[in-house]
PDB file of C-alpha atoms and ligand atoms in Angstrom:
ATOM      1  CA  MET A   9       6.912 -19.600  -6.184  1.00  0.00           C
ATOM      2  CA  ASN A  10      10.501 -18.849  -5.899  1.00  0.00           C
ATOM      3  CA  SER A  11      10.626 -21.476  -8.951  1.00  0.00           C
ATOM      4  CA  ASP A  12      13.307 -19.081 -11.175  1.00  0.00           C
ATOM      5  CA  LEU A  13      15.426 -18.848  -8.113  1.00  0.00           C
ATOM      6  CA  VAL A  14      18.993 -18.372  -9.521  1.00  0.00           C
ATOM      7  CA  ASN A  15      21.758 -16.953  -7.231  1.00  0.00           C
ATOM      8  CA  SER A  16      22.449 -13.753  -9.395  1.00  0.00           C
ATOM      9  CA  ASP A  17      18.649 -12.575  -8.406  1.00  0.00           C
ATOM     10  CA  LEU A  18      19.973 -12.370  -5.049  1.00  0.00           C
ATOM     11  CA  VAL A  19      22.727 -10.173  -5.478  1.00  0.00           C
ATOM     12  CA  SER A  20      22.581  -6.827  -3.859  1.00  0.00           C
ATOM     13  CA  GLY A  21      21.652  -4.907  -6.505  1.00  0.00           C
ATOM     14  CA  ASP A  22      24.009  -1.280  -5.848  1.00  0.00           C
ATOM     15  CA  LEU A  23      27.139  -0.444  -4.772  1.00  0.00           C
ATOM     16  CA  PHE A  24      25.101   0.499  -1.801  1.00  0.00           C
ATOM     17  CA  GLY A  25      23.492  -2.742  -1.279  1.00  0.00           C
ATOM     18  CA  ALA A  26      19.661  -2.874  -2.001  1.00  0.00           C
ATOM     19  CA  PRO A  27      18.408  -5.333  -2.279  1.00  0.00           C
ATOM     20  CA  VAL A  28      17.072  -7.342  -6.043  1.00  0.00           C
ATOM     21  CA  ILE A  29      14.253  -9.203  -3.831  1.00  0.00           C
ATOM     22  CA  PRO A  30      13.310  -6.725  -0.781  1.00  0.00           C
ATOM     23  CA  GLY A  31      14.076  -8.333   2.517  1.00  0.00           C
ATOM     24  CA  ILE A  32      16.795 -10.490   1.362  1.00  0.00           C
ATOM     25  CA  SER A  33      20.070  -9.909   0.877  1.00  0.00           C
ATOM     26  CA  LEU A  34      23.090 -11.735  -0.365  1.00  0.00           C
ATOM     27  CA  LEU A  35      26.914 -11.340  -0.049  1.00  0.00           C
ATOM     28  CA  PRO A  36      28.522 -13.233  -1.229  1.00  0.00           C
ATOM     29  CA  GLY A  37      31.501 -13.624   0.198  1.00  0.00           C
ATOM     30  CA  PHE A  38      31.617 -10.918   2.634  1.00  0.00           C
ATOM     31  CA  ALA A  39      32.535 -12.863   5.703  1.00  0.00           C
ATOM     32  CA  ALA A  40      36.115 -13.573   4.395  1.00  0.00           C
ATOM     33  CA  ASP A  41      38.657 -14.298   7.589  1.00  0.00           C
ATOM     34  CA  GLU A  42      37.178 -17.253   7.400  1.00  0.00           C
ATOM     35  CA  ALA A  43      39.298 -18.286   9.651  1.00  0.00           C
ATOM     36  CA  GLY A  44      39.409 -16.136  12.284  1.00  0.00           C
ATOM     37  CA  LEU A  45      35.506 -16.577  12.226  1.00  0.00           C
ATOM     38  CA  ILE A  46      35.875 -20.456  12.598  1.00  0.00           C
ATOM     39  CA  ALA A  47      38.747 -19.982  15.552  1.00  0.00           C
ATOM     40  CA  ALA A  48      35.582 -18.083  17.315  1.00  0.00           C
ATOM     41  CA  VAL A  49      33.156 -20.072  17.028  1.00  0.00           C
ATOM     42  CA  ASP A  50      35.744 -23.038  18.220  1.00  0.00           C
ATOM     43  CA  ALA A  51      36.093 -20.403  21.351  1.00  0.00           C
ATOM     44  CA  VAL A  52      32.472 -20.126  22.097  1.00  0.00           C
ATOM     45  CA  ALA A  53      31.935 -24.489  21.442  1.00  0.00           C
ATOM     46  CA  LEU A  54      35.318 -24.917  24.300  1.00  0.00           C
ATOM     47  CA  VAL A  55      32.395 -23.868  26.760  1.00  0.00           C
ATOM     48  CA  SER A  56      29.320 -24.050  25.928  1.00  0.00           C
ATOM     49  CA  PRO A  57      29.622 -27.480  23.475  1.00  0.00           C
ATOM     50  CA  PHE A  58      28.475 -28.472  19.918  1.00  0.00           C
ATOM     51  CA  ARG A  59      24.773 -30.681  20.643  1.00  0.00           C
ATOM     52  CA  VAL A  60      22.842 -32.350  19.189  1.00  0.00           C
ATOM     53  CA  MET A  61      19.231 -31.164  20.289  1.00  0.00           C
ATOM     54  CA  ALA A  62      15.763 -33.790  20.671  1.00  0.00           C
ATOM     55  CA  VAL A  63      12.765 -32.190  19.113  1.00  0.00           C
ATOM     56  CA  PRO A  64       9.134 -32.709  20.409  1.00  0.00           C
ATOM     57  CA  SER A  65       9.142 -35.438  18.894  1.00  0.00           C
ATOM     58  CA  GLY A  66      11.585 -37.330  20.271  1.00  0.00           C
ATOM     59  CA  ALA A  67      13.527 -37.026  16.746  1.00  0.00           C
ATOM     60  CA  LYS A  68      17.178 -35.655  17.320  1.00  0.00           C
ATOM     61  CA  MET A  69      17.934 -33.083  14.966  1.00  0.00           C
ATOM     62  CA  SER A  70      20.277 -33.565  12.166  1.00  0.00           C
ATOM     63  CA  ALA A  71      22.682 -30.256  12.701  1.00  0.00           C
ATOM     64  CA  ALA A  72      24.133 -30.031  16.940  1.00  0.00           C
ATOM     65  CA  ILE A  73      24.032 -26.570  17.871  1.00  0.00           C
ATOM     66  CA  THR A  74      25.787 -24.018  20.545  1.00  0.00           C
ATOM     67  CA  ASN A  75      25.127 -20.206  20.805  1.00  0.00           C
ATOM     68  CA  CYS A  76      26.478 -17.441  22.290  1.00  0.00           C
ATOM     69  CA  GLY A  77      25.119 -14.358  23.023  1.00  0.00           C
ATOM     70  CA  THR A  78      22.614 -13.447  26.474  1.00  0.00           C
ATOM     71  CA  THR A  79      20.224 -15.776  25.699  1.00  0.00           C
ATOM     72  CA  GLY A  80      20.102 -19.028  23.212  1.00  0.00           C
ATOM     73  CA  TRP A  81      17.673 -20.881  21.192  1.00  0.00           C
ATOM     74  CA  VAL A  82      16.760 -24.535  22.735  1.00  0.00           C
ATOM     75  CA  SER A  83      14.769 -27.714  21.596  1.00  0.00           C
ATOM     76  CA  ASP A  84      13.540 -30.035  23.936  1.00  0.00           C
ATOM     77  CA  ARG A  85      10.606 -32.670  24.542  1.00  0.00           C
ATOM     78  CA  ARG A  86       8.885 -29.051  25.404  1.00  0.00           C
ATOM     79  CA  GLY A  87       8.963 -27.596  22.853  1.00  0.00           C
ATOM     80  CA  TYR A  88      11.307 -25.292  21.106  1.00  0.00           C
ATOM     81  CA  ARG A  89      12.876 -21.455  23.131  1.00  0.00           C
ATOM     82  CA  TYR A  90      15.208 -18.916  23.703  1.00  0.00           C
ATOM     83  CA  GLN A  91      16.913 -19.188  27.521  1.00  0.00           C
ATOM     84  CA  PRO A  92      19.398 -18.000  29.703  1.00  0.00           C
ATOM     85  CA  LEU A  93      21.548 -20.897  30.490  1.00  0.00           C
ATOM     86  CA  ASP A  94      23.017 -22.911  28.620  1.00  0.00           C
ATOM     87  CA  PRO A  95      21.135 -26.252  29.891  1.00  0.00           C
ATOM     88  CA  GLN A  96      24.138 -28.231  28.987  1.00  0.00           C
ATOM     89  CA  THR A  97      26.704 -26.168  31.628  1.00  0.00           C
ATOM     90  CA  GLY A  98      23.998 -25.153  33.736  1.00  0.00           C
ATOM     91  CA  ARG A  99      26.088 -21.953  33.033  1.00  0.00           C
ATOM     92  CA  ALA A 100      25.399 -18.608  30.469  1.00  0.00           C
ATOM     93  CA  TRP A 101      26.382 -19.005  27.101  1.00  0.00           C
ATOM     94  CA  PRO A 102      29.318 -17.254  25.939  1.00  0.00           C
ATOM     95  CA  GLU A 103      29.718 -13.827  25.224  1.00  0.00           C
ATOM     96  CA  MET A 104      29.197 -12.953  21.355  1.00  0.00           C
ATOM     97  CA  PRO A 105      33.213 -12.809  20.316  1.00  0.00           C
ATOM     98  CA  VAL A 106      33.518  -9.208  19.057  1.00  0.00           C
ATOM     99  CA  VAL A 107      34.301 -10.719  15.255  1.00  0.00           C
ATOM    100  CA  LEU A 108      30.892 -11.758  15.077  1.00  0.00           C
ATOM    101  CA  ARG A 109      29.005  -9.449  16.310  1.00  0.00           C
ATOM    102  CA  ASP A 110      30.773  -7.121  14.322  1.00  0.00           C
ATOM    103  CA  LEU A 111      30.253  -8.537  10.924  1.00  0.00           C
ATOM    104  CA  ALA A 112      27.297  -8.858  11.374  1.00  0.00           C
ATOM    105  CA  GLN A 113      26.864  -5.878  12.352  1.00  0.00           C
ATOM    106  CA  ARG A 114      28.539  -4.577   9.128  1.00  0.00           C
ATOM    107  CA  ALA A 115      26.347  -7.012   6.548  1.00  0.00           C
ATOM    108  CA  ALA A 116      22.956  -5.483   8.379  1.00  0.00           C
ATOM    109  CA  ALA A 117      24.254  -2.830   7.945  1.00  0.00           C
ATOM    110  CA  GLN A 118      25.061  -3.259   4.305  1.00  0.00           C
ATOM    111  CA  ALA A 119      21.930  -4.475   3.349  1.00  0.00           C
ATOM    112  CA  GLY A 120      19.648  -1.577   4.953  1.00  0.00           C
ATOM    113  CA  PHE A 121      19.174  -2.365   9.066  1.00  0.00           C
ATOM    114  CA  ALA A 122      21.520   0.373  10.483  1.00  0.00           C
ATOM    115  CA  ASP A 123      20.738  -0.299  14.121  1.00  0.00           C
ATOM    116  CA  PHE A 124      20.163  -4.387  14.267  1.00  0.00           C
ATOM    117  CA  THR A 125      21.569  -5.600  17.810  1.00  0.00           C
ATOM    118  CA  PRO A 126      21.404  -9.124  17.972  1.00  0.00           C
ATOM    119  CA  ASP A 127      21.315 -10.219  21.307  1.00  0.00           C
ATOM    120  CA  VAL A 128      22.582 -14.797  19.937  1.00  0.00           C
ATOM    121  CA  CYS A 129      24.101 -16.474  17.446  1.00  0.00           C
ATOM    122  CA  LEU A 130      22.395 -19.656  16.686  1.00  0.00           C
ATOM    123  CA  MET A 131      25.213 -21.493  15.355  1.00  0.00           C
ATOM    124  CA  ASN A 132      24.419 -25.296  13.537  1.00  0.00           C
ATOM    125  CA  ARG A 133      27.142 -28.136  12.332  1.00  0.00           C
ATOM    126  CA  TYR A 134      27.165 -29.672   9.809  1.00  0.00           C
ATOM    127  CA  MET A 135      28.820 -32.778   9.120  1.00  0.00           C
ATOM    128  CA  PRO A 136      28.404 -34.303   6.201  1.00  0.00           C
ATOM    129  CA  GLY A 137      24.876 -35.829   5.528  1.00  0.00           C
ATOM    130  CA  ALA A 138      22.951 -33.508   8.096  1.00  0.00           C
ATOM    131  CA  LYS A 139      20.337 -31.309   6.885  1.00  0.00           C
ATOM    132  CA  MET A 140      17.253 -29.721   8.617  1.00  0.00           C
ATOM    133  CA  GLY A 141      13.829 -29.466   7.073  1.00  0.00           C
ATOM    134  CA  LEU A 142      11.652 -27.311   6.187  1.00  0.00           C
ATOM    135  CA  HIS A 143      10.623 -24.583   9.046  1.00  0.00           C
ATOM    136  CA  GLN A 144       9.841 -21.116   9.698  1.00  0.00           C
ATOM    137  CA  ASP A 145      12.007 -19.433  12.993  1.00  0.00           C
ATOM    138  CA  ARG A 146       9.437 -17.673  14.610  1.00  0.00           C
ATOM    139  CA  ASP A 147      11.088 -18.193  17.991  1.00  0.00           C
ATOM    140  CA  GLU A 148      11.770 -14.725  18.230  1.00  0.00           C
ATOM    141  CA  ALA A 149       9.505 -11.565  20.276  1.00  0.00           C
ATOM    142  CA  ASP A 150       9.868  -9.164  17.621  1.00  0.00           C
ATOM    143  CA  PHE A 151       9.974  -9.944  13.684  1.00  0.00           C
ATOM    144  CA  ALA A 152      11.313  -7.108  12.155  1.00  0.00           C
ATOM    145  CA  ALA A 153      14.605  -7.989  13.188  1.00  0.00           C
ATOM    146  CA  PRO A 154      15.996  -9.221  10.186  1.00  0.00           C
ATOM    147  CA  ILE A 155      18.467 -12.963  10.650  1.00  0.00           C
ATOM    148  CA  VAL A 156      21.924 -12.522   9.497  1.00  0.00           C
ATOM    149  CA  SER A 157      23.346 -15.472   7.773  1.00  0.00           C
ATOM    150  CA  VAL A 158      26.795 -16.887   7.625  1.00  0.00           C
ATOM    151  CA  SER A 159      27.725 -19.770   6.523  1.00  0.00           C
ATOM    152  CA  LEU A 160      31.402 -21.352   6.354  1.00  0.00           C
ATOM    153  CA  GLY A 161      32.882 -24.475   5.783  1.00  0.00           C
ATOM    154  CA  LEU A 162      32.012 -26.939   3.053  1.00  0.00           C
ATOM    155  CA  PRO A 163      29.611 -26.222   0.910  1.00  0.00           C
ATOM    156  CA  ALA A 164      24.663 -26.627   1.219  1.00  0.00           C
ATOM    157  CA  VAL A 165      22.244 -26.223  -0.854  1.00  0.00           C
ATOM    158  CA  PHE A 166      19.613 -23.910   0.906  1.00  0.00           C
ATOM    159  CA  LEU A 167      15.995 -24.753   0.342  1.00  0.00           C
ATOM    160  CA  TRP A 168      13.716 -21.602   0.024  1.00  0.00           C
ATOM    161  CA  GLY A 169      10.173 -22.108   0.122  1.00  0.00           C
ATOM    162  CA  GLY A 170       7.440 -19.391   0.937  1.00  0.00           C
ATOM    163  CA  PRO A 171       5.069 -18.270   3.982  1.00  0.00           C
ATOM    164  CA  LYS A 172       3.259 -21.950   3.156  1.00  0.00           C
ATOM    165  CA  ARG A 173       4.827 -25.217   3.348  1.00  0.00           C
ATOM    166  CA  THR A 174       3.355 -26.368   0.970  1.00  0.00           C
ATOM    167  CA  ASP A 175       5.153 -23.621  -1.134  1.00  0.00           C
ATOM    168  CA  LYS A 176       7.702 -25.009  -4.188  1.00  0.00           C
ATOM    169  CA  THR A 177      11.091 -24.187  -2.789  1.00  0.00           C
ATOM    170  CA  ALA A 178      14.241 -23.376  -4.604  1.00  0.00           C
ATOM    171  CA  ARG A 179      17.474 -24.607  -3.882  1.00  0.00           C
ATOM    172  CA  LEU A 180      20.015 -21.668  -3.913  1.00  0.00           C
ATOM    173  CA  PRO A 181      24.053 -22.437  -3.362  1.00  0.00           C
ATOM    174  CA  LEU A 182      25.813 -21.648  -0.591  1.00  0.00           C
ATOM    175  CA  ALA A 183      29.726 -21.458  -0.037  1.00  0.00           C
ATOM    176  CA  SER A 184      32.005 -20.548   2.682  1.00  0.00           C
ATOM    177  CA  GLY A 185      32.263 -17.403   2.977  1.00  0.00           C
ATOM    178  CA  ASP A 186      28.832 -16.273   1.678  1.00  0.00           C
ATOM    179  CA  VAL A 187      26.378 -13.958   3.825  1.00  0.00           C
ATOM    180  CA  VAL A 188      22.631 -13.673   3.649  1.00  0.00           C
ATOM    181  CA  VAL A 189      20.644 -10.715   5.286  1.00  0.00           C
ATOM    182  CA  TRP A 190      16.702 -11.902   5.687  1.00  0.00           C
ATOM    183  CA  GLY A 191      14.632  -9.264   6.237  1.00  0.00           C
ATOM    184  CA  GLY A 192      11.150  -8.148   5.556  1.00  0.00           C
ATOM    185  CA  ARG A 193       8.105 -10.531   4.920  1.00  0.00           C
ATOM    186  CA  GLU A 194      10.623 -13.332   3.891  1.00  0.00           C
ATOM    187  CA  ARG A 195      12.133 -13.228   7.407  1.00  0.00           C
ATOM    188  CA  LEU A 196       8.861 -15.792   7.966  1.00  0.00           C
ATOM    189  CA  TYR A 197       9.205 -17.952   5.216  1.00  0.00           C
ATOM    190  CA  PHE A 198       9.991 -22.043   5.257  1.00  0.00           C
ATOM    191  CA  HIS A 199      12.955 -22.614   4.337  1.00  0.00           C
ATOM    192  CA  GLY A 200      15.611 -25.598   4.733  1.00  0.00           C
ATOM    193  CA  ILE A 201      19.379 -27.119   3.976  1.00  0.00           C
ATOM    194  CA  ALA A 202      19.672 -30.033   1.999  1.00  0.00           C
ATOM    195  CA  PRO A 203      21.848 -32.940   2.830  1.00  0.00           C
ATOM    196  CA  VAL A 204      25.642 -31.443   3.087  1.00  0.00           C
ATOM    197  CA  LYS A 205      27.767 -33.636   0.127  1.00  0.00           C
ATOM    198  CA  PRO A 206      30.700 -35.505   2.251  1.00  0.00           C
ATOM    199  CA  GLY A 207      34.008 -33.007   0.992  1.00  0.00           C
ATOM    200  CA  SER A 208      37.199 -31.228   3.011  1.00  0.00           C
ATOM    201  CA  HIS A 209      37.391 -27.969   3.583  1.00  0.00           C
ATOM    202  CA  PRO A 210      40.798 -26.355   4.012  1.00  0.00           C
ATOM    203  CA  ILE A 211      40.276 -24.479   7.365  1.00  0.00           C
ATOM    204  CA  SER A 212      36.306 -26.930   8.935  1.00  0.00           C
ATOM    205  CA  GLY A 213      37.332 -30.015   7.405  1.00  0.00           C
ATOM    206  CA  ALA A 214      34.567 -31.867   6.722  1.00  0.00           C
ATOM    207  CA  VAL A 215      32.726 -29.384   8.828  1.00  0.00           C
ATOM    208  CA  ARG A 216      29.679 -26.896   7.561  1.00  0.00           C
ATOM    209  CA  LEU A 217      28.860 -24.310   9.534  1.00  0.00           C
ATOM    210  CA  ASN A 218      25.865 -21.850  10.203  1.00  0.00           C
ATOM    211  CA  LEU A 219      25.738 -18.986  11.750  1.00  0.00           C
ATOM    212  CA  THR A 220      22.331 -17.402  12.472  1.00  0.00           C
ATOM    213  CA  PHE A 221      22.316 -13.463  14.182  1.00  0.00           C
ATOM    214  CA  ARG A 222      19.404 -12.640  15.580  1.00  0.00           C
ATOM    215  CA  ARG A 223      17.287 -10.274  17.500  1.00  0.00           C
ATOM    216  CA  ALA A 224      15.471 -13.266  20.012  1.00  0.00           C
ATOM    217  CA  LEU A 225      14.043 -10.083  23.316  1.00  0.00           C
ATOM    218  CA  PRO A 226      12.409  -7.293  22.566  1.00  0.00           C
ATOM    219  CA  SER A 227      14.909  -4.500  22.351  1.00  0.00           C
ATOM    220  CA  VAL A 228      12.681  -1.947  23.986  1.00  0.00           C
TER     221      VAL A 228
HETATM  222  C1  LIG B  10      14.761 -17.337   5.859  1.00  0.00           C
HETATM  223  N1  LIG B  10      19.707 -22.411   9.535  1.00  0.00           N
HETATM  224  O1  LIG B  10      19.113 -21.837  11.964  1.00  0.00           O
HETATM  225  S1  LIG B  10      20.929 -20.091   7.410  1.00  0.00           S
HETATM  226  C2  LIG B  10      18.349 -21.766  11.298  1.00  0.00           C
HETATM  227  O2  LIG B  10      22.522 -22.928   7.081  1.00  0.00           O
HETATM  228  C3  LIG B  10      18.480 -22.135   9.931  1.00  0.00           C
HETATM  229  O3  LIG B  10      21.848 -23.929   9.471  1.00  0.00           O
HETATM  230  C4  LIG B  10      19.902 -22.414   8.055  1.00  0.00           C
HETATM  231  O4  LIG B  10      17.060 -22.132   9.085  1.00  0.00           O
HETATM  232  C5  LIG B  10      21.482 -22.981   8.202  1.00  0.00           C
HETATM  233  O5  LIG B  10      16.977 -21.595  11.140  1.00  0.00           O
HETATM  234  C6  LIG B  10      19.584 -21.828   6.602  1.00  0.00           C
HETATM  235  C7  LIG B  10      19.825 -19.020   6.428  1.00  0.00           C
HETATM  236  C8  LIG B  10      18.809 -18.671   7.014  1.00  0.00           C
HETATM  237  C9  LIG B  10      18.107 -18.369   8.909  1.00  0.00           C
HETATM  238  C10 LIG B  10      16.870 -18.069   8.814  1.00  0.00           C
HETATM  239  C11 LIG B  10      16.125 -17.804   8.420  1.00  0.00           C
HETATM  240  C12 LIG B  10      17.162 -17.793   6.156  1.00  0.00           C
HETATM  241  C13 LIG B  10      15.754 -17.578   7.130  1.00  0.00           C
HETATM  242  C14 LIG B  10      14.791 -17.016   8.625  1.00  0.00           C
HETATM  243  C15 LIG B  10      13.737 -15.989   7.384  1.00  0.00           C
HETATM  244  C16 LIG B  10      13.753 -16.590   7.009  1.00  0.00           C
HETATM  245 FE1  LIG B  11      15.836 -21.449  10.761  1.00  0.00          FE
END
């Protein structure tokens, strides 16, 4: 499935951002203010630093993560969950910066999700060689809400599978400033990130950042 996917298949099909593939909208370069967004990430990381988390097997993830918003995604030997306190600081996660929330809401609206109210932004930081294995995002309460993904810094190849782990994966290059909105049934598809290639980005240096805006807790 998806074996013939190319970048242009995902580009919004009309001026109003209606997706060609239901449930997915690629908005190339939508995150234009890379410097302002990276500065907002840096401010969050001053309060809740990026850290490498363990997964239930005991292995370490290869990307470092942090969160902002009213809750945050965490992983440890006990499993995956959202929790309101940063386990490393014992304090609330930092508030979601307005420039980040505003970007996510504008991207969601462009993709047809007018009332997206994210309560968390999960931030992934990849050094060259870091990757993310195929997985589903299913720790959120409401799969009807989309996930808005913002890529900054070094480019990466996004691996996009299907509803089953064994489904064939397509490769989609993601550049700094690209935004993808995932909704509909594709919201639960397997996906991952190929090892990030060495390189340097003028603002982030040898780092790729990915921000995913999510609705983790029930909205009612
Ligand atoms: C498709 N992050 O944090 S973002 C993750 O680039 C994650 O760091 C990757 O997968 C990254 O969970 C990919 C794009 C993305 C995020 C969530 C999705 C694609 C998705 C959820 C469902 C389907
Ligand atoms: Fe994911």
